[in-house]
Coordinates of C-alpha atoms in Angstrom, one line a residue:
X136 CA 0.0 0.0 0.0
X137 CA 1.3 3.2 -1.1
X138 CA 1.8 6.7 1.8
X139 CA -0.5 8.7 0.1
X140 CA -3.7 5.2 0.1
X141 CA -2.5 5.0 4.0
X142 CA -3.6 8.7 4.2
X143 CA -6.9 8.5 3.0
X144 CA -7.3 5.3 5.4
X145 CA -10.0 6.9 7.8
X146 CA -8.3 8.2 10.7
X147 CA -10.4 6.6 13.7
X148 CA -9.9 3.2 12.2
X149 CA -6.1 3.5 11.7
X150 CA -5.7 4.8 15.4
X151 CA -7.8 1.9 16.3
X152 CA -5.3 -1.0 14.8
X153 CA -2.5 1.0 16.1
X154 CA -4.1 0.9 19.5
X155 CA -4.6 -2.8 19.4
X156 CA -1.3 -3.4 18.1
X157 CA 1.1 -2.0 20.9
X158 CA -1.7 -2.9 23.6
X159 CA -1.5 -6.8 22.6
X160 CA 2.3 -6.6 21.9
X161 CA 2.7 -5.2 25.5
X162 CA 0.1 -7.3 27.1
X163 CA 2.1 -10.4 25.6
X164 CA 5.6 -10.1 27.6
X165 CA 3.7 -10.5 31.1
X166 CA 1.7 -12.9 29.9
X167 CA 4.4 -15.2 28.6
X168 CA 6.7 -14.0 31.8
X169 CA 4.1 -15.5 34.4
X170 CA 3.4 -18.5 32.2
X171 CA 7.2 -19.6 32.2
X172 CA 7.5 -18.8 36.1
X173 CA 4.7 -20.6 36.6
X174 CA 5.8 -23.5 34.9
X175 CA 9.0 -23.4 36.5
X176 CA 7.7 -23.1 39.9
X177 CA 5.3 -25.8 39.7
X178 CA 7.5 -28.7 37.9
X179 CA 7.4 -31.8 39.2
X180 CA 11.5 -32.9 40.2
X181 CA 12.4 -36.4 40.0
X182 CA 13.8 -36.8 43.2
X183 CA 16.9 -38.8 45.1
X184 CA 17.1 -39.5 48.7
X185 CA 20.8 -40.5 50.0
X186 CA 21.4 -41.6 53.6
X187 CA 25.1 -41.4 54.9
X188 CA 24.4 -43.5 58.0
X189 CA 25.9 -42.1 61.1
X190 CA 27.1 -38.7 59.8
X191 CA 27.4 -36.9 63.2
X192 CA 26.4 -32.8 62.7
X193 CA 29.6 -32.4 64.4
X194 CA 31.7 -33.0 61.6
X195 CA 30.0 -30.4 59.6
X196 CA 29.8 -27.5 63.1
X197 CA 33.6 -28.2 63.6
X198 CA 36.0 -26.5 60.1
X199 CA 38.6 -28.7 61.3
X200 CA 36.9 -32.1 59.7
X201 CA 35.9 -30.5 56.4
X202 CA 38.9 -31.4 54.8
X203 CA 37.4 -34.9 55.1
X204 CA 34.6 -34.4 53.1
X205 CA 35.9 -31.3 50.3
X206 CA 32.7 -31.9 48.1
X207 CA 30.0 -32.0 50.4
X208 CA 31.4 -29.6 52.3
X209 CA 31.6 -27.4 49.2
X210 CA 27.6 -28.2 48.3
X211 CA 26.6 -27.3 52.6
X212 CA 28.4 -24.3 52.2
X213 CA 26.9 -23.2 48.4
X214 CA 23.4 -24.2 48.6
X215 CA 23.1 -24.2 52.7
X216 CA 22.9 -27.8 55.2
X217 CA 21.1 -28.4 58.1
X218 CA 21.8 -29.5 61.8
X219 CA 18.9 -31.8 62.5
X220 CA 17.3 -34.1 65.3
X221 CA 17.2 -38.0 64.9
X222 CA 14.4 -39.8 66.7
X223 CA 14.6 -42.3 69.7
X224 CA 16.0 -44.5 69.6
X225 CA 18.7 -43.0 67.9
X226 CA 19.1 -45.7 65.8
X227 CA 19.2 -46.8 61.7
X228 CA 15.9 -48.7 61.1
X229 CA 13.6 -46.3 63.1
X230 CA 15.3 -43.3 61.7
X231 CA 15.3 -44.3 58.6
X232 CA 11.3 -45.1 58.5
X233 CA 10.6 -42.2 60.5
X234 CA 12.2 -40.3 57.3
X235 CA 10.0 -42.4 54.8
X236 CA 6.5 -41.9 57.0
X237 CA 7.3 -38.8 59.3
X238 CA 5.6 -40.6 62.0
X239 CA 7.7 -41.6 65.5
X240 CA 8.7 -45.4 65.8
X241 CA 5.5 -46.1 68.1
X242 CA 3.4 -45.2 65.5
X243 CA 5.4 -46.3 62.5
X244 CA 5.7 -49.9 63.9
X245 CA 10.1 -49.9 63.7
X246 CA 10.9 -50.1 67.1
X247 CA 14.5 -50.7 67.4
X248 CA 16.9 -52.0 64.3
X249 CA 16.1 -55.5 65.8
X250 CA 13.0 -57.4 67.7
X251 CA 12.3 -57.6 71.4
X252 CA 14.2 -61.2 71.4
X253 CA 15.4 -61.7 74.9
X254 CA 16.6 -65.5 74.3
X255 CA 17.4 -65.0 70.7
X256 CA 14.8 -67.3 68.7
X257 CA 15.1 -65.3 65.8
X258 CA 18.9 -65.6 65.1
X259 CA 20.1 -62.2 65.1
X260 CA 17.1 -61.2 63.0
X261 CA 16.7 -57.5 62.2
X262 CA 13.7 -55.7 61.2
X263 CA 14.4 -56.1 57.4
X264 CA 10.8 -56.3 56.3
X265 CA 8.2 -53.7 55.1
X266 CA 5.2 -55.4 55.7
X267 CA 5.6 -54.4 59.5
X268 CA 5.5 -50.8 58.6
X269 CA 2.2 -49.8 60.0
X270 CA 1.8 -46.6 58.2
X271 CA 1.7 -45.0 54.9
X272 CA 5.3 -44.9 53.6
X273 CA 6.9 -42.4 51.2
X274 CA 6.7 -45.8 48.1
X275 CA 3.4 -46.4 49.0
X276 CA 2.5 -42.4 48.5
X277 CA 4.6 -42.3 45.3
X278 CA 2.4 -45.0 43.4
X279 CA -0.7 -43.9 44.7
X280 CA 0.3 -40.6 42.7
X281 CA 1.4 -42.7 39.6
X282 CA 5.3 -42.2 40.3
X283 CA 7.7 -44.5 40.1
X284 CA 10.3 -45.7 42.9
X285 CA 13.2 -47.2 42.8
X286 CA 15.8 -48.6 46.1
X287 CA 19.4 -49.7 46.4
X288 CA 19.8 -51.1 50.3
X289 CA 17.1 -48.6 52.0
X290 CA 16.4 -50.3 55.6
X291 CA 13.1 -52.1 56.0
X292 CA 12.4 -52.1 52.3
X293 CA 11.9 -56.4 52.2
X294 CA 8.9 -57.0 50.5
X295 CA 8.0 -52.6 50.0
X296 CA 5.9 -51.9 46.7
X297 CA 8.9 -50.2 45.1
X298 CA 8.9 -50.5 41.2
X299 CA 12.7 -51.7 41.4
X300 CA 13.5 -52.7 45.0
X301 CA 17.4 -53.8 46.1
X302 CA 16.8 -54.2 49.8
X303 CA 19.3 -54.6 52.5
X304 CA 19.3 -58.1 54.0
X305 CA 21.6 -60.2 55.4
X306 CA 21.8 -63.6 56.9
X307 CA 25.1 -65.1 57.1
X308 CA 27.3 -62.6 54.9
X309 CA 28.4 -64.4 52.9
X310 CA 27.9 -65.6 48.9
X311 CA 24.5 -67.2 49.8
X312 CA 23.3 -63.9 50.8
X313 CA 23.1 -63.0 46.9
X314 CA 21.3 -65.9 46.2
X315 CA 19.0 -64.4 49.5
X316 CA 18.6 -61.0 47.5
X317 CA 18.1 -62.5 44.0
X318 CA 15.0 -63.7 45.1
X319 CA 14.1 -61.1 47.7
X320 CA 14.3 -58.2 44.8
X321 CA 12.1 -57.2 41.9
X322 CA 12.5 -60.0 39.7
X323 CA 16.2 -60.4 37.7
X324 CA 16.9 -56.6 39.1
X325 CA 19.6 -57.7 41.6
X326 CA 21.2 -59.6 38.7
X327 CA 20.7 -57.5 35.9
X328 CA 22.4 -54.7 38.4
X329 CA 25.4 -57.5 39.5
X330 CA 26.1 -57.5 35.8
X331 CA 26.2 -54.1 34.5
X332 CA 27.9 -53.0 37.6
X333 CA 30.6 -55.7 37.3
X334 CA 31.1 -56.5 41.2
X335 CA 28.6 -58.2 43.7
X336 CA 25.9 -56.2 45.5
X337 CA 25.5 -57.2 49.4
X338 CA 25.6 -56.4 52.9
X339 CA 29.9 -56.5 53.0
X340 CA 29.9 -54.7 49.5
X341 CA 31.5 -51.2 49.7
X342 CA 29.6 -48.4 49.4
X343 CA 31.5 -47.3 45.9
X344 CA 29.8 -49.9 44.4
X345 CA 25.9 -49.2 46.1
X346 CA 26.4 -45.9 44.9
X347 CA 27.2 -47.4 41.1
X348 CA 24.6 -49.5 41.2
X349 CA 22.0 -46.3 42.1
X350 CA 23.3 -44.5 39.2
X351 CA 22.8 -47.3 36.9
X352 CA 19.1 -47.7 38.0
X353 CA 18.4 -44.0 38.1
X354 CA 20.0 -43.7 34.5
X355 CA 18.2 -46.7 32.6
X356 CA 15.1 -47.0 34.7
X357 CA 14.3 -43.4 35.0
X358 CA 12.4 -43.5 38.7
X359 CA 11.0 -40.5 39.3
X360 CA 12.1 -41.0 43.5
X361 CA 15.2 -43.5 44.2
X362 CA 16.2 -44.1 47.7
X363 CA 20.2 -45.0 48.3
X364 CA 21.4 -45.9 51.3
X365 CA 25.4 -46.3 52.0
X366 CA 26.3 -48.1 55.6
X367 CA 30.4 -47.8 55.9
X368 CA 31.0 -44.5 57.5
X369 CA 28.8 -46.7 60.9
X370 CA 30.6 -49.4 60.2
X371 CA 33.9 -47.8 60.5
X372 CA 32.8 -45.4 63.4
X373 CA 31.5 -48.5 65.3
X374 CA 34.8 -50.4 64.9
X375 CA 37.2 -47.2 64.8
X376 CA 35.5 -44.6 67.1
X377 CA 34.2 -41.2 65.3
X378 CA 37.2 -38.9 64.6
X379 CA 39.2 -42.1 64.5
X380 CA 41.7 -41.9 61.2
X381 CA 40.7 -45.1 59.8
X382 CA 37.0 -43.2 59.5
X383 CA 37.8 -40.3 58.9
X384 CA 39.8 -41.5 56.0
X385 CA 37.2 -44.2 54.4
X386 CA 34.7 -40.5 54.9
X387 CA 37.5 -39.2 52.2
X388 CA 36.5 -41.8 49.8
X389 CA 32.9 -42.0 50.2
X390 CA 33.0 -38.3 50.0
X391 CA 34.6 -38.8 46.1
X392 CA 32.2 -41.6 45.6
X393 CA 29.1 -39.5 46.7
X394 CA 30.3 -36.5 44.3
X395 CA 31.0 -38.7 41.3
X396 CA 27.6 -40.6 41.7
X397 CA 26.0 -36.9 42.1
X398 CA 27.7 -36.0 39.0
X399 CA 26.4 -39.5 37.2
X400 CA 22.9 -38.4 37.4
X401 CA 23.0 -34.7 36.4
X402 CA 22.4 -33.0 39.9
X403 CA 22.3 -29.5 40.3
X404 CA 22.4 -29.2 36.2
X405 CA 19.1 -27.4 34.9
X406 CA 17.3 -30.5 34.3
X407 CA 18.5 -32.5 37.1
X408 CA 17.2 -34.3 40.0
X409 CA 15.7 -32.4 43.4
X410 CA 18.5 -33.9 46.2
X411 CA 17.8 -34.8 49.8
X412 CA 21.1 -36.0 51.6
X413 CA 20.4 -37.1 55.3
X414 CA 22.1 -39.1 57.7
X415 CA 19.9 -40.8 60.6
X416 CA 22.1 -40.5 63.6
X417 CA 25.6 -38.7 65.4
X418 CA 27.7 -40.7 67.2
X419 CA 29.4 -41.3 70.5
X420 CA 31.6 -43.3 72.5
X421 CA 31.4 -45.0 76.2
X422 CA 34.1 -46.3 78.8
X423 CA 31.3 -48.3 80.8
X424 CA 28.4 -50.4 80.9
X425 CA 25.1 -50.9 82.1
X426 CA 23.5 -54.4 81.9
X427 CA 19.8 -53.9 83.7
X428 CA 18.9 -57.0 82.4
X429 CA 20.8 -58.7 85.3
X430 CA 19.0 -57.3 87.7
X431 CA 16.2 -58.8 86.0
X432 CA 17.2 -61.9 86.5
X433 CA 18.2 -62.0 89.6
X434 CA 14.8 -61.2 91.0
X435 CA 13.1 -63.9 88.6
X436 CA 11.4 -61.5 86.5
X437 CA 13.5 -63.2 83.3
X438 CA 13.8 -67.2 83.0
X439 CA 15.8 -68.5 81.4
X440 CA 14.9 -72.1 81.9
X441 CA 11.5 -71.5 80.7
X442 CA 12.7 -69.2 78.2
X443 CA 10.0 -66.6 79.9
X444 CA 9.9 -63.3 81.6
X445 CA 7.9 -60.4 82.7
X446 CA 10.2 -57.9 82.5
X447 CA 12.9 -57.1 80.0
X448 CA 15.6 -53.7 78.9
X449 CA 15.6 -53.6 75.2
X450 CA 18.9 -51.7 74.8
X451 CA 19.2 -49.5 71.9
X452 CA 23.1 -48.5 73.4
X453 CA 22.9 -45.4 74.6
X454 CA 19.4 -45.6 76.2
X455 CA 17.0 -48.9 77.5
X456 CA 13.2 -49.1 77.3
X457 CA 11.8 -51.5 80.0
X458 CA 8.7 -53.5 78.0
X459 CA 6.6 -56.1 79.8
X460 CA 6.2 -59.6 79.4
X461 CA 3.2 -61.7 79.6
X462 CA 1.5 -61.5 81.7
X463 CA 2.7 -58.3 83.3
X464 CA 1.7 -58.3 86.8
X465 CA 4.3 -55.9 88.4
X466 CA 2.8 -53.2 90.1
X467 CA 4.5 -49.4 89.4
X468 CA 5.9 -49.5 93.0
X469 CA 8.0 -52.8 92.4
X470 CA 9.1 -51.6 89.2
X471 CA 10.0 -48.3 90.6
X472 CA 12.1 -49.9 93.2
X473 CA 13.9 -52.1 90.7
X474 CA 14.7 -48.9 89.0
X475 CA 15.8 -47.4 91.7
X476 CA 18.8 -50.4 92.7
X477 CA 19.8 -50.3 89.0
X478 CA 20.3 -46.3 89.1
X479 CA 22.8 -46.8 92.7
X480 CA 24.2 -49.9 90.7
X481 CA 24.9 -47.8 87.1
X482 CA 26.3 -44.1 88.0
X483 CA 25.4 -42.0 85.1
X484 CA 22.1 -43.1 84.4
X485 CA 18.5 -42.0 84.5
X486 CA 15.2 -42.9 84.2
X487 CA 12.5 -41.2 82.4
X488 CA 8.7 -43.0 83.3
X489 CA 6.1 -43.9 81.1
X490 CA 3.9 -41.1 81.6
X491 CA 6.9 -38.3 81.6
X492 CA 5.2 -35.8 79.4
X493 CA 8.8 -33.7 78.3
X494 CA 11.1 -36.9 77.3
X495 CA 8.0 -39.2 76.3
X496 CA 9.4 -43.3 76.1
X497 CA 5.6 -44.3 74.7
X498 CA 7.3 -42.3 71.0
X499 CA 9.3 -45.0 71.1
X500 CA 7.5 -48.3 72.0
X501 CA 3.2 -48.1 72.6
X502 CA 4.4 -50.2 75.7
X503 CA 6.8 -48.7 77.5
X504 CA 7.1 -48.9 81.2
X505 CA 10.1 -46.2 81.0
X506 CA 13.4 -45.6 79.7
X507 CA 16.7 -45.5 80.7
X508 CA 19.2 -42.8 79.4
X509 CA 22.4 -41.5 80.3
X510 CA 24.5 -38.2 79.1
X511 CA 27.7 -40.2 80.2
X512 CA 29.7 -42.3 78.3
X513 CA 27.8 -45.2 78.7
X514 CA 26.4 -48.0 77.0
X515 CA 23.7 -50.3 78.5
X516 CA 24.1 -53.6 77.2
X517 CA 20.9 -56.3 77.0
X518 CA 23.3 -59.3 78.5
X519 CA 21.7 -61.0 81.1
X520 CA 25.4 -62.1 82.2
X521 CA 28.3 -60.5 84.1
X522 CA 27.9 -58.0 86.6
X523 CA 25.5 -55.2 86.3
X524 CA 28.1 -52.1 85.8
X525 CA 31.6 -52.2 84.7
X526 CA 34.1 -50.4 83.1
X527 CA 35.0 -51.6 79.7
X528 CA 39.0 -52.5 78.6
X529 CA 38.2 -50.9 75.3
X530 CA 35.5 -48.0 74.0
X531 CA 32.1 -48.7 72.9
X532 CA 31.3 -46.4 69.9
X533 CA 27.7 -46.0 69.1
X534 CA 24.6 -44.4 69.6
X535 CA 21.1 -44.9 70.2
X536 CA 21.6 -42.3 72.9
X537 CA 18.7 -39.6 73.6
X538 CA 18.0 -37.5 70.3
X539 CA 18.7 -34.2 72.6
X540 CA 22.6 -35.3 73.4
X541 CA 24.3 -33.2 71.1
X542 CA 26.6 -36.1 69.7
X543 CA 23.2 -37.5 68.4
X544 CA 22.6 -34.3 65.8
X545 CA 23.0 -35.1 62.5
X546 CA 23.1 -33.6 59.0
X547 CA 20.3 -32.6 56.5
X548 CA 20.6 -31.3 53.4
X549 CA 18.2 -30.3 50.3
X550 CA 18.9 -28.9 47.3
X551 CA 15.5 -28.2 45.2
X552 CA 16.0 -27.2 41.6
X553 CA 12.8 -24.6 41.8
X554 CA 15.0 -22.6 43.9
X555 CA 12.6 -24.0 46.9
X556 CA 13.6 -23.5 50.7
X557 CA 12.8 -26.3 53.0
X558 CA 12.1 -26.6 56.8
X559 CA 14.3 -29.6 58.2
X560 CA 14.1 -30.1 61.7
X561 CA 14.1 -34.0 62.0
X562 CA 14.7 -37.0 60.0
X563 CA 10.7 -37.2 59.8
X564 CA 11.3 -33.6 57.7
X565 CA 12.3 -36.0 55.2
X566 CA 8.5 -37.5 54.4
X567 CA 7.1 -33.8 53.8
X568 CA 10.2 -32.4 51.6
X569 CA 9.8 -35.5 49.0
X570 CA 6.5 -35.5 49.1
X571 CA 6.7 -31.5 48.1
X572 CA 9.2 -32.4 45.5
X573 CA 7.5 -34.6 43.9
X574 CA 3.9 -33.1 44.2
X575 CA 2.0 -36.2 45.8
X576 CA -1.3 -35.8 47.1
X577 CA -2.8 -37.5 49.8
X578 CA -6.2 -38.8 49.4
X579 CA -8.5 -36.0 52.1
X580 CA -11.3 -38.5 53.3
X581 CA -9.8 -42.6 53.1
X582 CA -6.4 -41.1 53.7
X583 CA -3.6 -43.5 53.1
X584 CA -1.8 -42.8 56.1
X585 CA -2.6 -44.3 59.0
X586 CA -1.2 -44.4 62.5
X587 CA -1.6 -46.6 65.7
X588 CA -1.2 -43.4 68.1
X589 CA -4.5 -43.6 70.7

């Protein structure tokens, strides 16, 4: 169209178009601006959860260990870690399924890594097995929302609904435990994993090669939440003692191990994986120990030639919860007196009562009669044997103490790619931040999650 047709274009009409044409062109920057963040914000994250067991928050509070760990360090300090509180008992199984259900071992059904087993019938047994999870568990959560899961040796995970399940089990350690896990995981997984790794998955096998194996499954099966759980920083602070160099240094390598496996699936790239790295308990060590179960058994309350009793201490290490027997006919005057001689016997210790309202023992088992706990270094043992209290020839390294001692702090740590800050308080912090991350919905009236809390 030629200037001098434009000018004879009416002029209301041509101020019209004009009009139009800046207002839409102005009104579509916002527009598309507020889409895009949108979009962004709302993005649903594959996720990863990665447990260093026994990572005491101490190591993080204290500069001097840092050198120990250059590339996690490096991560806590860029993107911010937290100093969190483990549950009680302080120890791996209930931690770990207070961080997949949110819920306190009373109501989540894990009381203690192993049964209430005071003449050992079940071998050694530990609690491997998810079926005696009694509430609604982050796997279960996941496929309800249509998600995916995937595990490499996450405690109490035998049996879970998990898409591709490696759990941790153990019998004799040896070979025939891969035969045990063969049939134990999602059918030809362990294998399949064995071989494209190149080295056996177990309970002895080093954490280099769990943390392989996760990055294998999280690259060709594509979960959209993978648990991995790595074991040899405890192993070596239970042997060793924490700050020991034999720890310290095998803390060194898992540290490489964790980064390159980080690296291996793309975190903290634009596209990559929201990161939740927790540990489920500090550590500590002890000179003495407590063994209240003698008592017991002195005044009849445990038999051993009937293989009964009414009374028993399921230690945990740093603490003891008193549980009855059946029948339970002691009154809360006799227990309170047999208390009271095992207090003058073990100096250091305390005793926190069933119906204590601040430190609350019924968190940790629906039937405690009462705890013992100590802020000393001691370590109450469940022997029935021996003498009461002694001093020990070596140190006891381990935990299990109450979640308020401050060797019992541990680490958190979340890294959400929408740029997302997360309260984390607790290991039980974990169930809410994954279930954020990965947008699952709970169903408002038939709910899955349960509890057995009164």
């Amino acid at each position: 169209m030629r200037i001098n047709s434009i000018l004879k274009f009416p002029i209301s009409i041509l101020g019209i178009c004009i009009f139009l044409f800046f207002a839409l062109s102005l009104d579509s920057k916002p527009k598309t601006k507020e889409r895009h963040k949108k979009s962004k914000s709302s993005k649903i994250r594959q996720t990863i959860v990665l447990s260093i067991d026994g990572f005491p928050a101490y190591y993080w509070s204290d500069p001097k260990y840092h050198t120990y760990f250059p590339h996690l360090a490096e991560m806590f300090q860029k993107y911010g870690v937290h100093e969190i509180e483990t549950i009680n008992p302080s120890v791996t199984y209930p931690a770990h399924t207070s961080m997949v259900t949110g819920f306190d071992p009373a109501e989540h059904g894990i009381f203690n890594n192993t049964l209430v087993d005071p003449f050992e019938k079940n071998d050694g047994g530990w609690m491997w097995y998810a079926e005696d999870i009694k509430v609604t568990t982050l796997w279960d959560l996941a496929k309800a929302n249509h998600k995916t899961t995937a595990n490499v040796f996450w405690p109490v995970t035998v049996g879970a609904n998990i898409d591709w399940n490696l759990p941790q089990y153990w019998r004799k350690k040896n070979p025939e435990d891969d035969k045990l896990l063969r049939v134990l995981s999602t059918k030809n997984l362990h294998k399949e994993a064995e071989l494209a790794v190149g080295s056996p998955l177990n309970d002895v096998t080093k954490d280099e090669v769990k943390l392989k194996t996760a990055s294998w499954l999280f690259q060709m099966k594509k979960p959209d939440l993978l648990f991995v759980y790595t074991t040899d920083l405890d192993t070596n602070h239970h042997g060793f003692g924490p700050d020991s160099e034999k720890a310290l240094q095998r803390l060194v390598e898992l540290d490489k191990a964790i980064f390159e496996f980080l690296q291996s699936v793309r975190a903290f790239s634009p596209r990559g994986p929201a990161v939740v790295i927790v540990s489920d308990h500090g550590f500590h060590s002890a000179d003495s120990v407590c063994a209240p179960n003698v008592v017991l058994k002195q005044k009849g309350l445990i038999r051993e030639e009937n293989g009964t009793y009414q009374l028993t201490f399921k230690s945990s290490g740093g603490a003891a919860i008193l549980l009855p027997g059946s029948p339970n006919q002691i009154s809360p005057e006799e227990i309170q007196s047999l208390v009271t001689e095992i207090l003058k016997l073990c100096p250091g210790a305390e005793w926190i009562p069933a119906n204590n309202t601040t430190l609350v023992p019924t968190q940790i088992h629906p039937s405690a009669l009462g705890v013992l706990y100590t802020k000393e270094r001691m370590f109450f043992s469940g022997t029935r044997k021996g003498e009461v209290y002694s001093q020990s020839q070596t140190p006891i390294h381990g935990h299990g103490y109450w979640n308020t001692n401050p060797e019992m702090k541990t680490i958190g740590f979340v890294y959400d790619p929408r740029g997302k800050d997360h309260s984390f308080h607790s290991v039980k912090d974990v169930f809410g931040i994954v279930k954020d991350t990965l947008g699952l919905k709970e169903r408002k009236n038939k709910g899955p999650r349960v509890s057995t809390k009164p």
